[in-house]
mmCIF file of C-alpha atoms in Angstrom:
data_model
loop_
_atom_site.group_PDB
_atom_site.id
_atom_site.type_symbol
_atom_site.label_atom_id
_atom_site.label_comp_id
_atom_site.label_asym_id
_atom_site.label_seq_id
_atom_site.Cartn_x
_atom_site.Cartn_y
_atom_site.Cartn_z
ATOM 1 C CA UNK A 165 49.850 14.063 -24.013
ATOM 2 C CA UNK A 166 52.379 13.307 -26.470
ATOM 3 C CA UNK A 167 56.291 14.345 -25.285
ATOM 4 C CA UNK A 168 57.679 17.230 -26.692
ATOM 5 C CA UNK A 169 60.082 16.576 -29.152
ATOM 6 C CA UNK A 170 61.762 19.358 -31.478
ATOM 7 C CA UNK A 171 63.981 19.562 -34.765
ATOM 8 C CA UNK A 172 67.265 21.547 -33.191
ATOM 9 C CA UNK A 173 67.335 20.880 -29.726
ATOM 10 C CA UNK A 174 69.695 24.033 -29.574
ATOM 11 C CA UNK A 175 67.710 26.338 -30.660
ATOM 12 C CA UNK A 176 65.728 28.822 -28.621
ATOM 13 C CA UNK A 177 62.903 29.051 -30.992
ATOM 14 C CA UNK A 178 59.507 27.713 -30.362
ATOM 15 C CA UNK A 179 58.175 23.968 -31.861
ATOM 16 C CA UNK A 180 56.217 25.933 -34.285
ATOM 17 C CA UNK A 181 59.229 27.757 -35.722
ATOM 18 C CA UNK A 182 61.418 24.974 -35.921
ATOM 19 C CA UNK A 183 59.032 23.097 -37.574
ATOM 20 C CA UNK A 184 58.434 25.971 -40.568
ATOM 21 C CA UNK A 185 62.927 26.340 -40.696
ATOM 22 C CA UNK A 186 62.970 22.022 -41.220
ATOM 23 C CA UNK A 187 60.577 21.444 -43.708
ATOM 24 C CA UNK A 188 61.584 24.876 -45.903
ATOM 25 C CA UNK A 189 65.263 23.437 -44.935
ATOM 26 C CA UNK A 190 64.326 20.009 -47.135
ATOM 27 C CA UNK A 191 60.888 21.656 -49.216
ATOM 28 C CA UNK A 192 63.150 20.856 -52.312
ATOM 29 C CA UNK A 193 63.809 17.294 -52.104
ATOM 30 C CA UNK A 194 61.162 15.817 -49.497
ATOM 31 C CA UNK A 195 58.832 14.284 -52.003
ATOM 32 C CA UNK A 196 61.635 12.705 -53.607
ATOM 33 C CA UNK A 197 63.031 11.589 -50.254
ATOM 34 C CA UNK A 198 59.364 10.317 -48.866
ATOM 35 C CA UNK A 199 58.871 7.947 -51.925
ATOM 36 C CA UNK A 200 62.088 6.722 -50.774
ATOM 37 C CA UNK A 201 62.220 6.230 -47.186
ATOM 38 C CA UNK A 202 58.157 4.577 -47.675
ATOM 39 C CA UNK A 203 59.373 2.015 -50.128
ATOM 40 C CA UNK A 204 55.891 4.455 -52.358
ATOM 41 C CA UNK A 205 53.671 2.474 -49.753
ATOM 42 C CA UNK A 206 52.848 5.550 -48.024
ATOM 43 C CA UNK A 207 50.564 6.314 -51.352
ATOM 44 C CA UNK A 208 48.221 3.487 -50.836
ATOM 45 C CA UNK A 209 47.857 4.911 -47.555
ATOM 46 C CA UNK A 210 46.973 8.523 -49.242
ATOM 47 C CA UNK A 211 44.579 6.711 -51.813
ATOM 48 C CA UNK A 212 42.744 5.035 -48.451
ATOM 49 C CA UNK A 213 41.891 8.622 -46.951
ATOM 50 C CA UNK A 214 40.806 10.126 -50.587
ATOM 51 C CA UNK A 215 38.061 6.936 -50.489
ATOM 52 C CA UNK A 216 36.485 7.904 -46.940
ATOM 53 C CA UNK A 217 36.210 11.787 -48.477
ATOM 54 C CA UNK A 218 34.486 10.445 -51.762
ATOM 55 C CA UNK A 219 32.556 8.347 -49.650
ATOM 56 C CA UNK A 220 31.411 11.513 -47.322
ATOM 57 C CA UNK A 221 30.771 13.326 -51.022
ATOM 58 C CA UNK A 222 32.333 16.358 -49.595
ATOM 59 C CA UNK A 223 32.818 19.218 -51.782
ATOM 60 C CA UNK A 224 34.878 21.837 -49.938
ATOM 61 C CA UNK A 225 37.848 20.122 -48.144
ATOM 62 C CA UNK A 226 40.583 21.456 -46.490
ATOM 63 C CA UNK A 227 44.118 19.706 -46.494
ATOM 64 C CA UNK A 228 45.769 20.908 -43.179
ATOM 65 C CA UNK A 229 49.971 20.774 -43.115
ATOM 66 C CA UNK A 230 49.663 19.936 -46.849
ATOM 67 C CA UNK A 231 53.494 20.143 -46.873
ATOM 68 C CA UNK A 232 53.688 20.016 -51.275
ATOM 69 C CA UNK A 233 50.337 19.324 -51.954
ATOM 70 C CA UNK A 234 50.243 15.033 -52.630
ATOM 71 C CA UNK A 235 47.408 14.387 -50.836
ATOM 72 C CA UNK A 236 45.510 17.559 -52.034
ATOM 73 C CA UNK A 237 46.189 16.979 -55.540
ATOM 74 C CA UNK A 238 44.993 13.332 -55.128
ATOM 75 C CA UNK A 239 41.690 14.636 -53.226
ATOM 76 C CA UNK A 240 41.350 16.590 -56.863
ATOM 77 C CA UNK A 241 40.845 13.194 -57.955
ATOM 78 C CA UNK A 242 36.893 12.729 -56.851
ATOM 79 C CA UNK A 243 35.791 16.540 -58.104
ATOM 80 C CA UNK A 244 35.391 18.729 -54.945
ATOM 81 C CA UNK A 245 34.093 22.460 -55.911
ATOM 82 C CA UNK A 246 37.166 23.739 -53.885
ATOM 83 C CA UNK A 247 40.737 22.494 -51.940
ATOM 84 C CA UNK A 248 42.671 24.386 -49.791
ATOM 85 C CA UNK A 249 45.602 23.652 -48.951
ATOM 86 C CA UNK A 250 47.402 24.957 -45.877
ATOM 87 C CA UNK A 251 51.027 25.214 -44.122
ATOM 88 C CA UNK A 252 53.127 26.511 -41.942
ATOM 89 C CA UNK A 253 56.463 26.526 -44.721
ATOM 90 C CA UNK A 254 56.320 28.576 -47.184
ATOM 91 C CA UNK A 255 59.318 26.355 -48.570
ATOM 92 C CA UNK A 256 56.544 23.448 -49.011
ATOM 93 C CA UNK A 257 53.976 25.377 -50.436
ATOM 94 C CA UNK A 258 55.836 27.067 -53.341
ATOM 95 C CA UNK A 259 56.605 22.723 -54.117
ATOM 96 C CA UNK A 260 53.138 22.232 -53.787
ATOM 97 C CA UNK A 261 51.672 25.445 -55.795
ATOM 98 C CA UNK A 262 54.181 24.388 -58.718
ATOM 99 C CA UNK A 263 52.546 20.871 -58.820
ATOM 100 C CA UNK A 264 49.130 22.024 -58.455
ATOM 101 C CA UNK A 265 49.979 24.299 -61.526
ATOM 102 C CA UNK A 266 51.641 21.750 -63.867
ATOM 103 C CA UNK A 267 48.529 19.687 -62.725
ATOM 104 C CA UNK A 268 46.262 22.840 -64.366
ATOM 105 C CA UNK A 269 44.562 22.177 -60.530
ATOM 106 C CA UNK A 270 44.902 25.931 -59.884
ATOM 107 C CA UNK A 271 41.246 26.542 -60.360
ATOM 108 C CA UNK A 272 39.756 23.885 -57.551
ATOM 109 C CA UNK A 273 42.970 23.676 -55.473
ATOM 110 C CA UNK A 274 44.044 26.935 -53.413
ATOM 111 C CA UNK A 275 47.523 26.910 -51.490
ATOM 112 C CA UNK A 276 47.458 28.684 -48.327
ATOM 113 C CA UNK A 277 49.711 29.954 -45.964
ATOM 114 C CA UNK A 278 48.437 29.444 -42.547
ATOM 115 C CA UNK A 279 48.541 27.690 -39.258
ATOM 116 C CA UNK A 280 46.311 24.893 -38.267
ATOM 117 C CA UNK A 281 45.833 26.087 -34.600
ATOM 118 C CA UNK A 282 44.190 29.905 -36.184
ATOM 119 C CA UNK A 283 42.782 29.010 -39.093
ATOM 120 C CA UNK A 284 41.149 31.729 -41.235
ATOM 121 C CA UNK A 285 38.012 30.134 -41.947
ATOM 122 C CA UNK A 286 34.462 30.873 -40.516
ATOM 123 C CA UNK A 287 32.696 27.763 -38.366
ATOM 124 C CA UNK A 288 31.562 25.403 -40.667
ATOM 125 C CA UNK A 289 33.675 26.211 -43.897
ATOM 126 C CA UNK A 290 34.204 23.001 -44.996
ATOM 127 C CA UNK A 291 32.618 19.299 -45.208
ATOM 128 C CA UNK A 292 35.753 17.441 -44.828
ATOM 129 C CA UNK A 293 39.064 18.107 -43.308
ATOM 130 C CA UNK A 294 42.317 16.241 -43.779
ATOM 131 C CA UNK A 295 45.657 16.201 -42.339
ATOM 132 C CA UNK A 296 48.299 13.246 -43.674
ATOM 133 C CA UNK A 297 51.538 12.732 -41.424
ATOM 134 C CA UNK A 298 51.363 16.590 -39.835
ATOM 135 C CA UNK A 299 49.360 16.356 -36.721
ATOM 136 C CA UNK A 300 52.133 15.307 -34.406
ATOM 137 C CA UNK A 301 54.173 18.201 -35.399
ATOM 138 C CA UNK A 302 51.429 20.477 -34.036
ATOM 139 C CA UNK A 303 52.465 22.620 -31.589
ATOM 140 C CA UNK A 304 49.672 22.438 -29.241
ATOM 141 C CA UNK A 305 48.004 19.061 -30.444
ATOM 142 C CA UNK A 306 43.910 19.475 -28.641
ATOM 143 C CA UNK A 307 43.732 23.242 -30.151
ATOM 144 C CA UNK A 308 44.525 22.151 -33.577
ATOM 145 C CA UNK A 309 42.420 19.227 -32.988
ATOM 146 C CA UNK A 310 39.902 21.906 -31.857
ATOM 147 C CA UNK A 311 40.225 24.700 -34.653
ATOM 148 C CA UNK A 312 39.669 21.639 -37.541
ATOM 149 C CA UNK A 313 36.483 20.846 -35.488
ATOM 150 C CA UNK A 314 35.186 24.221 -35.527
ATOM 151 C CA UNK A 315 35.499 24.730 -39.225
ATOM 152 C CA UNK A 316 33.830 21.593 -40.662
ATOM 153 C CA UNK A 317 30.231 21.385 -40.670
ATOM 154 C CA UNK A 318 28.327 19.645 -38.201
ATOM 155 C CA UNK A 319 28.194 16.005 -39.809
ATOM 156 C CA UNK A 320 31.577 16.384 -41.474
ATOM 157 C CA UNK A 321 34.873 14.119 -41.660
ATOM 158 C CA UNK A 322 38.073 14.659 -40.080
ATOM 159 C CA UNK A 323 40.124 11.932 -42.160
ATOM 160 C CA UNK A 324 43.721 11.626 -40.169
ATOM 161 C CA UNK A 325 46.981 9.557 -41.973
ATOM 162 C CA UNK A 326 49.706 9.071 -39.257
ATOM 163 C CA UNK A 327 52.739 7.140 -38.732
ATOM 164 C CA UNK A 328 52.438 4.730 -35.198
ATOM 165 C CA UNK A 329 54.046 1.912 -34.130
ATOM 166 C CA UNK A 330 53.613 -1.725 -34.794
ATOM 167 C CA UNK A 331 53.219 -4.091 -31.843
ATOM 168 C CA UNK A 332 53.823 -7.415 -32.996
ATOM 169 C CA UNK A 333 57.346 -9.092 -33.602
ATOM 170 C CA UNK A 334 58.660 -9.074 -35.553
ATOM 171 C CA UNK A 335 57.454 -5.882 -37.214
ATOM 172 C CA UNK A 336 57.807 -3.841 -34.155
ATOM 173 C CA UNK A 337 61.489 -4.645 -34.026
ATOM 174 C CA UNK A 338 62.011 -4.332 -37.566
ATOM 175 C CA UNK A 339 60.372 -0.909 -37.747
ATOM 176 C CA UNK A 340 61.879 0.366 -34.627
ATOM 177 C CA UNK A 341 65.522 -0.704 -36.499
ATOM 178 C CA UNK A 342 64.201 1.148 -39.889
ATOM 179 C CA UNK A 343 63.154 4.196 -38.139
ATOM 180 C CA UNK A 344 65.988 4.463 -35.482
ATOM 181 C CA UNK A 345 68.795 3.748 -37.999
ATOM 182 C CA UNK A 346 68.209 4.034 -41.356
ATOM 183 C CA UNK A 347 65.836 6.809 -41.950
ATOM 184 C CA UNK A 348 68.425 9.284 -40.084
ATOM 185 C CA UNK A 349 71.399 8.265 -42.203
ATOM 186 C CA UNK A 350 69.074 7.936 -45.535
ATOM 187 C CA UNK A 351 68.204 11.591 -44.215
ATOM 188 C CA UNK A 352 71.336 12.738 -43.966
ATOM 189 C CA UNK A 353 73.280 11.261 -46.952
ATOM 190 C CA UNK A 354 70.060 12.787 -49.489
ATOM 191 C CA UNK A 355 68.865 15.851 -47.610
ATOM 192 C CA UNK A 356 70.168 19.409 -46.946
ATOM 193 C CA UNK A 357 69.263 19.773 -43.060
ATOM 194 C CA UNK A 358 70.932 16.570 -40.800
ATOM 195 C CA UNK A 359 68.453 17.064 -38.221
ATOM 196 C CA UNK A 360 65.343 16.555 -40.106
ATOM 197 C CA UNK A 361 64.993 12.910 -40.377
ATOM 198 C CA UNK A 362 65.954 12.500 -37.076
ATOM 199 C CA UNK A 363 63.356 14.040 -35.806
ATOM 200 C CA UNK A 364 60.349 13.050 -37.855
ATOM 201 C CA UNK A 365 61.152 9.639 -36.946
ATOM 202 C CA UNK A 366 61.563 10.613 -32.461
ATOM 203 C CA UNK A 367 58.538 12.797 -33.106
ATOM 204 C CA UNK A 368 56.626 9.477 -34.424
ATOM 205 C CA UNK A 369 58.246 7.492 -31.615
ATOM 206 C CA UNK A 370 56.579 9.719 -29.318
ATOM 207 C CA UNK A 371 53.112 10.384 -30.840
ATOM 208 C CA UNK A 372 50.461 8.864 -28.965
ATOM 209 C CA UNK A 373 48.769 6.452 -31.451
ATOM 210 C CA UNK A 374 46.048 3.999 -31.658
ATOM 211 C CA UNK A 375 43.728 4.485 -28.873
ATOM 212 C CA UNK A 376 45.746 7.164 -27.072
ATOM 213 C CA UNK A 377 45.309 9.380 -30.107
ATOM 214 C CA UNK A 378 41.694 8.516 -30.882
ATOM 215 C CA UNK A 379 40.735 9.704 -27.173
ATOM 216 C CA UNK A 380 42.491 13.450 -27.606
ATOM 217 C CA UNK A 381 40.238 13.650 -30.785
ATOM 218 C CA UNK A 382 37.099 12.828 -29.096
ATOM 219 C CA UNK A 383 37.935 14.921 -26.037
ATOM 220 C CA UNK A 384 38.025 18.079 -28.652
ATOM 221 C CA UNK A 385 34.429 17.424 -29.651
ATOM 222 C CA UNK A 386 34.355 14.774 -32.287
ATOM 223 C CA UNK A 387 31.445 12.481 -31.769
ATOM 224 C CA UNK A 388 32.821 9.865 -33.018
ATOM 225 C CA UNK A 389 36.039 8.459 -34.669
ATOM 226 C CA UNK A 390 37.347 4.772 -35.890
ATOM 227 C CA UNK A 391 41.136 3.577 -35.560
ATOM 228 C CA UNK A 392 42.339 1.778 -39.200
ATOM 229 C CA UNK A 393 45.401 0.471 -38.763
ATOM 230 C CA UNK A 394 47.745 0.145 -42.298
ATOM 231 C CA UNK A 395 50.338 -1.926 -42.774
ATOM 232 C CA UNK A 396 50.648 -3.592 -39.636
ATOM 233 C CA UNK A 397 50.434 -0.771 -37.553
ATOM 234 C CA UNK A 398 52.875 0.881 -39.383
ATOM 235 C CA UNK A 399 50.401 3.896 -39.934
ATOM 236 C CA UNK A 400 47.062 4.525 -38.967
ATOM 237 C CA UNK A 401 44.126 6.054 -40.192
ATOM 238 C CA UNK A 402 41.486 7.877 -38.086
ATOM 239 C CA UNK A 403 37.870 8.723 -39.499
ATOM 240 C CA UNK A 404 36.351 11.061 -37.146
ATOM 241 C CA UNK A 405 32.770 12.844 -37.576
ATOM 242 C CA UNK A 406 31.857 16.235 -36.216
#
């Protein structure tokens, strides 16, 4: 199980709670700051999970920690009857719900406020579920793994985008650098809370990935699930079927 790592290690307050503070802390500037810190690549990676939904032809789809809404309003993009997006910050979602509305998305795209391990959906809602760069700030990773499971039909997708760690030299030391060094002061030069980019890059440091993370979603029911690897392992993508 991946190590427990937390925005404010001074704080008394549960991973869940720290996680909603950070990302309402830096809701106003994160897309801006993501583009950034990504060098845009992290797009590709979006357009990459919107092609394994078309390809499933699912037509409701939920986007779980949706954070502002990018890769909901670029699931838009293949004509689903209905979205929703969901998060924990309610910081993020008034970003995303602005976007969705300047988009005129508001009619297929719903913004919800709600967390991923209780979600308020009956078994089998939806035909696809996504979550891009949010599962390893679940609290408690196998019943979030487990509530997704229980709300997609039996034959859907679980499409995962997640940062990991390249292997090979010199990537591996070159990303390790990147992430260690630069994100944090990027992070703290351009955003309001200092302690944010420190910890999304430690809480990607100690995600299990590859393999590791591909067994936890099979052990919460998943019949099956590849490993896609992007960028030189920079990020990976998981395709899982219920």
């Amino acid at each position: 199980m991946a190590k427990k790592v937390i925005p404010y290690k001074d704080s008394n307050k549960g991973k869940k709670e720290q996680v909603t503070q950070m990302f309402d802390n830096v809701s106003s500037n994160y897309d801006f700051l993501n583009r950034v810190l990504t060098f845009g690549i992290d797009v590709n990676w979006r357009k990459k999970v919107i092609k394994i939904v078309s390809d499933a032809n699912a037509k409701k789809i939920i986007d779980i920690a949706t954070g502002t809404g990018d890769l909901a309003i670029m699931l838009a993009e293949i004509n689903p009857e209905k979205i929703v997006g969901l998060d924990l910050s309610p910081g993020m979602l008034e970003v995303g719900k602005k976007k969705v509305t300047d988009k005129n998305l508001d009619q297929v795209i719903e913004m919800v406020l709600g967390d991923s391990e209780n979600l308020p959906y009956k078994d089998g809602s939806f035909d696809a579920a996504t979550v891009g760069f949010g599962v390893r700030n679940f609290e408690n990773l196998e019943k979030g793994l487990s509530e997704i499971h229980r709300v997609l039909k039996p034959g859907g997708s679980f499409v995962v985008l997640e940062t990991s760690q390249p292997t090979e030299f010199p990537m591996k030391q070159g990303f390790t650098f990147y992430s260690k060094y630069i994100i944090p002061t990027l992070g703290k030069l351009l955003s309001k809370d200092k302690n944010a980019y420190t910890y999304l890059p430690e809480s990607a440091a100690a995600f299990p990935y590859g393999k590791a993370f591909n067994d936890i979603i099979l052990k919460t029911g998943f019949s099956s699930s590849k490993i896609l690897p992007q960028t030189f392992g920079a990020a990976t993508i998981y395709h899982a079927i219920k």
